Tab-separated table of C-alpha atoms and ligand atoms in Angstrom:
chain	number	residue	atom	x	y	z
A	1	MET	CA	0.000	0.000	0.000
A	2	ALA	CA	1.270	3.453	-0.975
A	3	LYS	CA	2.756	5.577	1.762
A	4	LEU	CA	3.354	9.332	1.803
A	5	TRP	CA	6.856	8.761	3.168
A	6	GLY	CA	9.510	6.042	2.981
A	7	GLY	CA	12.491	7.492	1.088
A	8	ARG	CA	14.857	7.345	4.040
A	9	PHE	CA	13.739	3.918	5.214
A	10	GLU	CA	15.668	0.722	4.396
A	11	LYS	CA	12.701	-1.526	4.771
A	12	GLU	CA	9.851	-1.105	2.313
A	13	ASP	CA	6.951	-2.177	4.418
A	14	MET	CA	5.793	-1.698	7.939
A	15	ILE	CA	4.875	-4.733	9.985
A	16	PRO	CA	1.098	-5.067	9.396
A	17	PHE	CA	0.319	-5.132	13.092
A	18	VAL	CA	2.338	-1.944	13.675
A	19	MET	CA	0.770	-0.372	10.632
A	20	LYS	CA	-2.665	-1.138	12.045
A	21	PHE	CA	-1.642	0.324	15.382
A	22	THR	CA	-0.622	3.642	13.836
A	23	SER	CA	-3.469	3.895	11.350
A	24	SER	CA	-6.246	6.425	11.891
A	25	ILE	CA	-8.263	5.633	8.783
A	26	GLU	CA	-11.116	3.995	10.707
A	27	VAL	CA	-11.711	7.261	12.502
A	28	ASP	CA	-10.585	9.940	10.044
A	29	LYS	CA	-12.308	8.581	6.933
A	30	ILE	CA	-15.150	10.845	8.028
A	31	LEU	CA	-12.881	13.669	6.771
A	32	ALA	CA	-12.715	12.303	3.207
A	33	TYR	CA	-14.883	15.019	1.694
A	34	TYR	CA	-12.953	17.831	3.361
A	35	ASP	CA	-9.573	16.319	2.501
A	36	CYS	CA	-10.516	15.927	-1.141
A	37	LEU	CA	-12.025	19.407	-1.348
A	38	SER	CA	-8.908	20.942	0.208
A	39	THR	CA	-6.738	18.935	-2.189
A	40	LYS	CA	-8.693	20.338	-5.109
A	41	VAL	CA	-8.185	23.896	-3.849
A	42	HIS	CA	-4.513	23.113	-3.219
A	43	VAL	CA	-4.166	22.069	-6.866
A	44	GLU	CA	-5.838	25.290	-7.997
A	45	MET	CA	-3.451	27.268	-5.804
A	46	LEU	CA	-0.412	25.391	-7.179
A	47	HIS	CA	-1.555	26.366	-10.645
A	48	LYS	CA	-2.244	29.982	-9.704
A	49	THR	CA	1.223	30.338	-8.233
A	50	GLY	CA	2.905	28.644	-11.211
A	51	LEU	CA	3.939	25.498	-9.372
A	52	ILE	CA	1.998	23.303	-11.784
A	53	THR	CA	0.972	23.913	-15.391
A	54	GLU	CA	-2.505	24.487	-16.808
A	55	LYS	CA	-2.291	21.022	-18.394
A	56	GLU	CA	-1.413	19.436	-15.073
A	57	LYS	CA	-4.252	21.215	-13.330
A	58	LYS	CA	-6.642	20.012	-16.007
A	59	GLU	CA	-5.479	16.474	-15.440
A	60	PHE	CA	-5.758	16.713	-11.646
A	61	LEU	CA	-9.168	18.295	-11.302
A	62	PRO	CA	-11.400	15.659	-12.980
A	63	ILE	CA	-9.805	12.954	-10.818
A	64	LEU	CA	-10.539	14.924	-7.659
A	65	GLU	CA	-14.039	15.832	-8.825
A	66	GLN	CA	-14.738	12.180	-9.520
A	67	LEU	CA	-13.499	11.343	-6.033
A	68	LEU	CA	-15.689	14.036	-4.492
A	69	GLN	CA	-18.700	12.490	-6.200
A	70	LYS	CA	-17.758	9.052	-4.962
A	71	ILE	CA	-17.458	10.377	-1.428
A	72	GLU	CA	-20.816	12.113	-1.667
A	73	LYS	CA	-22.440	8.919	-2.938
A	74	GLY	CA	-20.790	6.973	-0.130
A	75	THR	CA	-18.918	4.663	-2.488
A	76	PHE	CA	-15.410	5.671	-1.391
A	77	ASN	CA	-14.496	3.344	1.443
A	78	PRO	CA	-10.760	3.486	2.086
A	79	GLU	CA	-9.586	0.886	4.534
A	80	ALA	CA	-5.957	-0.210	4.368
A	81	PHE	CA	-4.341	3.222	4.639
A	82	GLU	CA	-2.416	5.041	7.286
A	83	ASP	CA	-4.897	7.901	7.186
A	84	ILE	CA	-7.376	9.722	4.973
A	85	HIS	CA	-4.666	11.962	3.500
A	86	SER	CA	-2.762	8.915	2.232
A	87	ALA	CA	-6.001	7.450	0.882
A	88	VAL	CA	-6.807	10.559	-1.163
A	89	GLN	CA	-3.228	10.763	-2.401
A	90	ASP	CA	-3.371	7.094	-3.398
A	91	TYR	CA	-6.606	7.637	-5.324
A	92	VAL	CA	-4.858	10.224	-7.478
A	93	SER	CA	-1.573	8.264	-7.797
A	94	SER	CA	-3.330	5.150	-8.991
A	95	ARG	CA	-4.934	7.166	-11.791
A	96	ALA	CA	-2.079	9.552	-12.670
A	97	PRO	CA	1.114	8.181	-11.054
A	98	GLU	CA	3.628	10.693	-12.434
A	99	LEU	CA	1.436	13.708	-11.924
A	100	ALA	CA	0.477	12.696	-8.394
A	101	LYS	CA	4.091	13.181	-7.354
A	102	LYS	CA	3.373	16.933	-7.449
A	103	LEU	CA	0.218	16.755	-5.364
A	104	HIS	CA	1.958	17.108	-2.052
A	105	THR	CA	3.986	20.152	-3.164
A	106	GLY	CA	4.215	22.613	-0.308
A	107	ARG	CA	1.968	20.827	2.114
A	108	SER	CA	2.217	18.536	5.089
A	109	ARG	CA	-0.281	16.215	6.695
A	110	ASN	CA	0.347	18.098	9.906
A	111	GLU	CA	-1.484	21.108	8.520
A	112	GLN	CA	-3.846	19.137	6.301
A	113	VAL	CA	-5.324	17.286	9.222
A	114	VAL	CA	-5.981	20.536	11.073
A	115	ASN	CA	-7.619	22.179	8.081
A	116	ASP	CA	-9.786	19.132	7.391
A	117	VAL	CA	-10.931	19.006	11.002
A	118	ARG	CA	-11.648	22.740	10.991
A	119	LEU	CA	-13.820	22.329	7.888
A	120	TYR	CA	-15.598	19.369	9.462
A	121	CYS	CA	-16.223	21.383	12.638
A	122	LYS	CA	-17.579	24.391	10.783
A	123	ASP	CA	-20.184	22.259	9.000
A	124	HIS	CA	-21.121	20.299	12.078
A	125	LEU	CA	-21.305	23.302	14.384
A	126	ALA	CA	-23.729	24.894	11.955
A	127	MET	CA	-25.880	21.749	12.235
A	128	ILE	CA	-25.655	21.807	16.029
A	129	GLU	CA	-26.749	25.463	16.021
A	130	GLU	CA	-29.803	24.587	13.957
A	131	ALA	CA	-30.626	21.635	16.187
A	132	ILE	CA	-30.437	23.803	19.321
A	133	ILE	CA	-32.791	26.340	17.774
A	134	SER	CA	-35.250	23.601	16.751
A	135	LEU	CA	-35.290	22.272	20.293
A	136	GLN	CA	-35.806	25.771	21.677
A	137	LYS	CA	-38.753	26.203	19.321
A	138	ALA	CA	-40.274	22.900	20.457
A	139	LEU	CA	-39.890	23.961	24.100
A	140	VAL	CA	-41.573	27.306	23.463
A	141	VAL	CA	-44.482	25.466	21.796
A	142	LEU	CA	-44.697	23.240	24.889
A	143	ALA	CA	-44.650	26.313	27.143
A	144	GLU	CA	-47.400	27.988	25.161
A	145	LYS	CA	-49.558	24.852	25.091
A	146	ASN	CA	-49.353	24.538	28.874
A	147	PHE	CA	-49.045	28.222	29.623
A	148	ASP	CA	-51.203	28.358	32.742
A	149	VAL	CA	-50.538	24.924	34.226
A	150	ILE	CA	-49.096	25.311	37.711
A	151	ILE	CA	-46.829	22.653	39.203
A	152	PRO	CA	-44.908	22.469	42.456
A	153	GLY	CA	-41.436	23.929	41.991
A	154	TYR	CA	-38.715	21.993	43.794
A	155	THR	CA	-35.579	22.887	45.688
A	156	HIS	CA	-33.555	20.102	47.301
A	157	LEU	CA	-36.115	17.898	45.543
A	158	ASN	CA	-38.652	19.034	48.144
A	159	ARG	CA	-41.797	20.922	47.209
A	160	ALA	CA	-40.829	24.602	47.457
A	161	GLN	CA	-43.199	27.065	45.781
A	162	PRO	CA	-45.781	26.866	42.993
A	163	ILE	CA	-44.436	27.714	39.534
A	164	LEU	CA	-45.829	27.790	36.034
A	165	PHE	CA	-44.778	24.714	34.077
A	166	SER	CA	-44.166	27.125	31.183
A	167	HIS	CA	-41.717	29.041	33.386
A	168	LEU	CA	-39.709	25.847	33.895
A	169	THR	CA	-39.858	25.100	30.181
A	170	LEU	CA	-38.470	28.544	29.418
A	171	ALA	CA	-35.653	27.897	31.899
A	172	TYR	CA	-34.572	25.134	29.506
A	173	VAL	CA	-34.745	27.576	26.589
A	174	GLU	CA	-32.441	29.971	28.480
A	175	MET	CA	-29.895	27.211	29.121
A	176	LEU	CA	-29.933	26.297	25.457
A	177	GLN	CA	-29.432	29.918	24.459
A	178	ARG	CA	-26.178	30.006	26.410
A	179	ASP	CA	-25.222	26.774	24.658
A	180	LEU	CA	-25.927	28.400	21.323
A	181	ASP	CA	-23.755	31.377	22.217
A	182	ARG	CA	-20.913	29.070	23.224
A	183	VAL	CA	-21.164	27.144	19.957
A	184	LYS	CA	-21.118	30.391	17.964
A	185	ASP	CA	-18.137	31.600	19.936
A	186	ALA	CA	-16.202	28.373	19.370
A	187	TYR	CA	-17.041	28.640	15.667
A	188	LYS	CA	-15.172	31.957	15.430
A	189	ARG	CA	-11.882	30.430	16.542
A	190	THR	CA	-12.437	27.410	14.303
A	191	ASP	CA	-12.869	29.532	11.209
A	192	VAL	CA	-9.141	29.881	10.470
A	193	SER	CA	-7.193	28.284	7.611
A	194	VAL	CA	-3.782	26.867	8.495
A	195	MET	CA	-2.720	25.713	5.016
A	196	GLY	CA	0.696	27.093	4.100
A	197	SER	CA	2.096	26.355	7.560
A	198	GLY	CA	3.932	23.290	6.272
A	199	ALA	CA	5.041	20.702	8.793
A	200	LEU	CA	5.713	23.480	11.313
A	201	ALA	CA	7.947	26.150	9.731
A	202	GLY	CA	6.062	27.247	6.617
A	203	ALA	CA	7.207	26.597	3.028
A	204	ALA	CA	10.072	27.853	0.891
A	205	LEU	CA	7.632	28.163	-1.989
A	206	GLU	CA	5.428	31.090	-3.011
A	207	LEU	CA	2.148	29.622	-1.812
A	208	ASP	CA	-1.025	31.709	-1.789
A	209	ARG	CA	-2.458	31.077	1.642
A	210	LYS	CA	-5.228	33.653	1.270
A	211	PHE	CA	-6.419	31.994	-1.949
A	212	ILE	CA	-6.847	28.650	-0.170
A	213	ALA	CA	-8.628	30.252	2.784
A	214	ASP	CA	-11.045	32.161	0.539
A	215	LYS	CA	-11.818	29.160	-1.656
A	216	LEU	CA	-12.507	26.974	1.359
A	217	GLY	CA	-14.643	29.675	2.999
A	218	PHE	CA	-12.393	30.477	5.953
A	219	GLN	CA	-12.541	33.934	7.550
A	220	SER	CA	-8.803	34.277	8.070
A	221	ILE	CA	-5.420	32.563	7.968
A	222	SER	CA	-3.400	31.517	10.999
A	223	ALA	CA	-0.608	33.850	12.100
A	224	ASN	CA	2.012	31.392	13.345
A	225	SER	CA	2.921	28.156	11.572
A	226	ILE	CA	4.080	26.417	14.769
A	227	ASP	CA	0.863	27.229	16.593
A	228	ALA	CA	-1.135	26.309	13.483
A	229	VAL	CA	-0.040	22.666	13.459
A	230	SER	CA	-0.008	22.159	17.212
A	231	ASP	CA	-3.110	24.061	18.291
A	232	ARG	CA	-6.130	21.952	19.199
A	233	ASP	CA	-7.750	24.540	21.472
A	234	PHE	CA	-10.623	24.910	19.041
A	235	ILE	CA	-11.419	21.213	19.454
A	236	VAL	CA	-11.320	21.472	23.238
A	237	GLU	CA	-13.589	24.506	23.090
A	238	ILE	CA	-16.031	22.721	20.822
A	239	VAL	CA	-16.141	19.581	22.945
A	240	SER	CA	-16.524	21.787	26.001
A	241	ALA	CA	-19.491	23.544	24.354
A	242	LEU	CA	-20.906	20.105	23.460
A	243	CYS	CA	-20.316	19.015	27.029
A	244	PHE	CA	-22.464	21.882	28.279
A	245	ILE	CA	-25.231	20.862	25.889
A	246	ALA	CA	-25.000	17.217	26.964
A	247	VAL	CA	-25.078	18.167	30.643
A	248	HIS	CA	-28.035	20.487	30.072
A	249	LEU	CA	-29.914	17.808	28.175
A	250	SER	CA	-29.108	15.396	30.964
A	251	ARG	CA	-30.597	17.762	33.559
A	252	ILE	CA	-33.704	18.306	31.455
A	253	ALA	CA	-33.969	14.531	30.980
A	254	GLU	CA	-33.671	14.036	34.735
A	255	ASP	CA	-36.560	16.456	35.403
A	256	MET	CA	-38.689	14.575	32.906
A	257	ILE	CA	-37.730	11.196	34.334
A	258	LEU	CA	-38.658	12.317	37.847
A	259	TYR	CA	-41.889	14.077	36.933
A	260	SER	CA	-43.085	11.062	34.959
A	261	THR	CA	-42.573	8.598	37.828
A	262	PRO	CA	-45.732	7.572	39.671
A	263	GLU	CA	-44.297	9.349	42.729
A	264	PHE	CA	-44.553	12.755	40.986
A	265	GLY	CA	-46.925	11.540	38.346
A	266	PHE	CA	-47.783	14.692	36.421
A	267	LEU	CA	-45.831	14.243	33.201
A	268	ASP	CA	-46.568	11.768	30.451
A	269	ILE	CA	-43.832	10.871	27.937
A	270	GLY	CA	-44.827	9.585	24.489
A	271	GLU	CA	-44.730	5.793	24.274
A	272	SER	CA	-42.259	5.790	21.370
A	273	TYR	CA	-39.626	7.151	23.742
A	274	CYS	CA	-40.167	4.537	26.444
A	275	THR	CA	-39.692	0.805	26.710
A	276	GLY	CA	-41.388	-1.917	28.679
A	277	SER	CA	-39.948	-4.460	31.066
A	278	SER	CA	-39.387	-8.061	30.038
A	279	LEU	CA	-40.530	-9.115	33.481
A	280	MET	CA	-42.829	-6.510	34.999
A	281	PRO	CA	-45.821	-5.913	32.772
A	282	GLN	CA	-46.822	-2.589	34.344
A	283	LYS	CA	-43.548	-0.800	33.520
A	284	LYS	CA	-43.140	2.091	31.100
A	285	ASN	CA	-39.493	3.005	31.416
A	286	PRO	CA	-38.010	6.307	30.181
A	287	ASP	CA	-34.956	4.611	28.603
A	288	VAL	CA	-34.350	7.280	25.965
A	289	LEU	CA	-34.095	9.984	28.616
A	290	GLU	CA	-31.950	7.737	30.778
A	291	LEU	CA	-29.541	7.293	27.887
A	292	ILE	CA	-29.405	11.045	27.310
A	293	ARG	CA	-28.572	11.387	30.997
A	294	GLY	CA	-26.050	8.557	30.822
A	295	ARG	CA	-24.290	9.568	27.629
A	296	SER	CA	-23.356	12.965	29.008
A	297	SER	CA	-20.757	11.048	31.023
A	298	VAL	CA	-19.123	9.873	27.795
A	299	ILE	CA	-18.694	13.442	26.567
A	300	ILE	CA	-17.432	14.665	29.931
A	301	GLY	CA	-14.856	11.867	29.661
A	302	TYR	CA	-13.892	12.973	26.160
A	303	LEU	CA	-13.337	16.557	27.311
A	304	ASN	CA	-11.023	15.225	29.959
A	305	THR	CA	-9.238	13.069	27.347
A	306	LEU	CA	-8.534	16.141	25.232
A	307	PHE	CA	-7.118	18.203	28.071
A	308	VAL	CA	-4.887	15.346	29.180
A	309	LEU	CA	-3.775	14.796	25.583
A	310	LEU	CA	-2.555	18.380	25.301
A	311	LYS	CA	-1.061	18.735	28.736
A	312	ALA	CA	2.758	18.588	28.528
A	313	LEU	CA	2.741	17.929	24.789
A	314	PRO	CA	5.824	19.596	23.300
A	315	HIS	CA	5.535	21.924	20.329
A	316	SER	CA	4.749	21.465	17.537
A	317	TYR	CA	3.018	18.456	15.933
A	318	ASN	CA	3.190	15.091	17.681
A	319	ARG	CA	1.400	11.964	16.660
A	320	ASP	CA	-0.431	11.983	19.991
A	321	LEU	CA	-2.683	14.552	18.348
A	322	GLN	CA	-4.220	11.822	16.221
A	323	GLU	CA	-6.150	10.848	19.354
A	324	ASP	CA	-8.146	14.085	19.277
A	325	LYS	CA	-10.488	12.841	16.601
A	326	LYS	CA	-12.551	10.157	18.269
A	327	PRO	CA	-13.485	12.441	21.183
A	328	LEU	CA	-14.471	15.183	18.755
A	329	PHE	CA	-16.416	13.102	16.233
A	330	GLU	CA	-18.155	11.008	18.864
A	331	SER	CA	-19.162	14.019	20.959
A	332	MET	CA	-20.514	15.741	17.878
A	333	ARG	CA	-22.503	12.664	16.849
A	334	ILE	CA	-23.923	12.015	20.309
A	335	VAL	CA	-25.005	15.618	20.873
A	336	ALA	CA	-26.529	15.945	17.390
A	337	ASP	CA	-28.565	12.771	17.993
A	338	GLU	CA	-29.605	13.857	21.450
A	339	LEU	CA	-30.785	17.288	20.312
A	340	ALA	CA	-32.864	15.742	17.534
A	341	ILE	CA	-34.374	13.105	19.795
A	342	MET	CA	-35.107	15.565	22.580
A	343	LYS	CA	-36.868	17.875	20.139
A	344	ASP	CA	-39.229	15.110	19.005
A	345	LEU	CA	-39.722	13.802	22.520
A	346	VAL	CA	-40.717	17.273	23.778
A	347	GLY	CA	-43.536	17.211	21.226
A	348	THR	CA	-44.996	14.108	22.907
A	349	LEU	CA	-45.067	15.466	26.471
A	350	LYS	CA	-48.429	15.778	28.171
A	351	LEU	CA	-49.245	17.178	31.578
A	352	LYS	CA	-51.669	15.282	33.771
A	353	LYS	CA	-53.503	18.211	35.300
A	354	SER	CA	-55.456	16.273	37.956
A	355	TYR	CA	-52.205	14.891	39.398
A	356	VAL	CA	-50.633	18.349	39.691
A	357	LYS	CA	-53.745	19.725	41.332
A	358	ALA	CA	-53.570	17.021	43.985
A	359	LEU	CA	-49.906	17.855	44.702
A	360	LEU	CA	-50.792	21.528	45.180
A	361	GLU	CA	-53.438	20.704	47.780
A	362	ASP	CA	-50.686	20.326	50.351
A	363	GLU	CA	-50.789	23.941	51.536
A	364	PHE	CA	-47.318	23.992	53.091
A	365	ILE	CA	-46.142	25.093	49.662
A	366	TYR	CA	-47.740	28.493	50.440
A	367	ALA	CA	-45.630	29.115	53.570
A	368	THR	CA	-43.417	31.658	51.776
A	369	ASP	CA	-46.536	33.406	50.466
A	370	ILE	CA	-47.703	33.747	54.097
A	371	ALA	CA	-44.335	35.151	55.168
A	372	GLU	CA	-44.355	37.724	52.355
A	373	TYR	CA	-48.003	38.581	53.146
A	374	LEU	CA	-46.905	39.428	56.689
A	375	VAL	CA	-43.991	41.509	55.400
A	376	ARG	CA	-46.488	43.466	53.311
A	377	LYS	CA	-48.326	44.086	56.601
A	378	GLY	CA	-45.201	45.571	58.155
A	379	VAL	CA	-43.758	42.512	59.942
A	380	ALA	CA	-39.977	42.110	59.781
A	381	PHE	CA	-39.081	39.184	57.488
A	382	LYS	CA	-37.399	37.139	60.221
A	383	ASP	CA	-40.504	37.445	62.402
A	384	ALA	CA	-42.753	36.695	59.429
A	385	HIS	CA	-40.682	33.584	58.689
A	386	ASP	CA	-41.015	32.476	62.321
A	387	ILE	CA	-44.790	33.037	62.286
A	388	ALA	CA	-45.276	31.048	59.073
A	389	GLY	CA	-42.989	28.376	60.540
A	390	SER	CA	-45.129	28.183	63.682
A	391	ILE	CA	-48.264	27.714	61.590
A	392	ILE	CA	-46.607	24.825	59.738
A	393	LYS	CA	-45.380	23.325	63.037
A	394	LYS	CA	-48.908	23.381	64.433
A	395	CYS	CA	-50.341	21.805	61.277
A	396	ILE	CA	-47.748	19.006	61.359
A	397	LYS	CA	-48.527	18.310	65.007
A	398	LYS	CA	-52.252	18.111	64.350
A	399	ASP	CA	-51.822	16.492	60.940
A	400	ILE	CA	-53.986	19.136	59.249
A	401	ASN	CA	-53.763	21.591	56.373
A	402	ILE	CA	-53.382	25.356	56.928
A	403	SER	CA	-56.963	26.052	55.849
A	404	ASP	CA	-58.179	23.620	58.525
A	405	MET	CA	-57.030	26.098	61.172
A	406	SER	CA	-59.514	28.655	62.483
A	407	ILE	CA	-58.802	32.364	62.207
A	408	ALA	CA	-58.833	32.529	66.025
A	409	GLU	CA	-56.091	29.907	66.211
A	410	LEU	CA	-54.073	31.741	63.577
A	411	LYS	CA	-54.497	35.092	65.322
A	412	LYS	CA	-53.104	33.490	68.450
A	413	ILE	CA	-49.877	32.941	66.525
A	414	SER	CA	-49.892	36.516	65.149
A	415	ASP	CA	-52.434	39.312	65.420
A	416	LYS	CA	-51.258	40.564	62.036
A	417	ILE	CA	-53.074	37.643	60.421
A	418	ASP	CA	-56.524	38.383	58.999
A	419	GLU	CA	-59.169	36.379	57.161
A	420	ASP	CA	-57.489	37.233	53.837
A	421	ILE	CA	-54.697	34.775	54.725
A	422	PHE	CA	-56.933	32.025	53.329
A	423	ASP	CA	-56.900	33.731	49.902
A	424	LEU	CA	-53.208	32.958	49.717
A	425	LEU	CA	-53.718	29.229	49.820
A	426	ASN	CA	-54.073	28.576	46.147
A	427	ALA	CA	-51.569	28.235	43.348
A	428	GLU	CA	-53.075	30.839	41.010
A	429	THR	CA	-52.797	33.566	43.646
A	430	SER	CA	-49.307	32.466	44.543
A	431	VAL	CA	-47.942	32.882	41.026
A	432	LYS	CA	-49.949	36.029	40.301
A	433	ASN	CA	-48.602	37.686	43.452
A	434	LYS	CA	-45.026	37.505	42.198
A	435	LYS	CA	-43.766	40.991	41.446
A	436	THR	CA	-40.181	40.635	40.240
A	437	PRO	CA	-39.257	40.561	36.561
A	438	GLY	CA	-38.073	37.088	35.616
A	439	SER	CA	-40.424	35.531	38.170
A	440	THR	CA	-43.135	32.966	37.579
A	441	ASN	CA	-45.888	35.619	37.370
A	442	PRO	CA	-48.042	34.640	34.355
A	443	ALA	CA	-47.834	38.160	32.929
A	444	PHE	CA	-44.029	37.991	32.853
A	445	VAL	CA	-43.988	34.442	31.529
A	446	LYS	CA	-46.441	35.357	28.753
A	447	LYS	CA	-44.155	38.226	27.731
A	448	GLU	CA	-41.164	35.870	27.735
A	449	ILE	CA	-42.992	33.378	25.529
A	450	GLU	CA	-43.802	36.153	23.063
A	451	SER	CA	-40.254	37.466	23.064
A	452	TRP	CA	-38.796	33.971	22.486
A	453	LYS	CA	-41.262	33.357	19.667
A	454	LYS	CA	-40.134	36.547	17.979
A	455	LYS	CA	-36.459	35.854	18.553
A	456	LEU	CA	-36.641	32.249	17.358
A	457	LYS	CA	-38.754	33.105	14.324
A	458	LYS	CA	-35.824	35.085	12.961
A	459	GLN	CA	-33.565	32.036	13.269
A	460	PRO	CA	-33.406	29.639	10.359
A	461	GLU	CA	-34.276	26.045	11.257
B	501	LIG	N1	-3.221	10.969	11.157
B	501	LIG	C1	-2.538	12.091	11.703
B	501	LIG	C2	-3.374	12.814	12.735
B	501	LIG	O1	-4.517	12.565	12.813
B	501	LIG	C3	-2.187	13.090	10.633
B	501	LIG	C4	-0.983	12.729	9.893
B	501	LIG	C5	0.232	13.372	10.379
B	501	LIG	N2	1.129	12.307	10.590
B	501	LIG	C6	2.455	12.438	10.682
B	501	LIG	N3	3.104	11.378	10.864
B	501	LIG	N4	3.029	13.575	10.559
B	501	LIG	O2	-2.880	13.615	13.457
């Protein structure tokens, strides 16, 4: 099998087992399209700068175009090569052996691999951006559909205060917006062409770096050839951004898993996203969400892999860097799948209103409302907190609800309490009484839904 090196070696062939050990083709064949496209642009640049003739260019281009078509059709399946760059080179050499000797003029795989990966990332980040926006849209639809449904909000996994379900749904949209910003930010530092950096020192040939960058759609060219071939920060940043998405999806999945258990019981997940038990006939298990939760650990592991890979790695290129690809490609694939699945799953969610109502009948959830009611009547917050606490203590002792207490009993705890305390003991009043922007007050949440709809409408899907 043809190699891109070998001149200084006595032995022709590598031991097959060693060859297999060093090969990256299984992983980097995903870069075939980008490697071939860059090779085509490289040929055009060699012609523009007079390093190959018009005739040579005309011989090169149809071969590369044919290869591009093969790749697009999925019929190019290189296997026994050291890497994708050797495979593309071999495709040309086997069709134009003499000419192919000029293909590698002024370029090194050290820079090629970076440029290919940057092109791959740019395409895939654009897809991730779209997938985030689609999920945000699905969540806003869910919020609008269930706008006025009130559920218990939890802190420490204990019932805390009533909230609008739509308010929680919009919390997810906020998280995803930060994810989107991070992806866009990582994109900026990915959008740099390194071709013309050579193996590490640049080339002693008049190459047109700007031409390559423009043709491949890069914003700029790298400033330092050593940094260009050794920098993988953009990959770490991307996987870190993907990590955030995976962790966010995992937290959303966890909420859904909990709320759909019989113990919480107010959320129904579409059957297509659940599985049954081979033993227990009653089970409807949220396996898809559990896998979203579980797979975040894989990506967190990959982020760690990348940092460890770079730590203490001398400048410039070292073969260790070959190990950056699996973490990147796998993280990208997992997150893209998860975003798509989550978007469809969100469309199947249904709230079981009677279950939520029952949960809100436990009036202890209104204790903070009572404390704030007392503050509005001039009681210092600490005292108000103590008074509300005493009411709860009494109720627990007697095993009753707050509304089971008489006004006389309540007045014994504080003379600031009037009959209107009983008006506080319902979820609608609780949410409506919220005054702060960003709170769960339906008026604020409605505004937020409208503003997200407007914002997301402008985004292409
Ligand atoms: N397969 C290598 C990588 O992924 C690129 C080739 C550079 N190899 C080399 N021996 N200089 O990093």
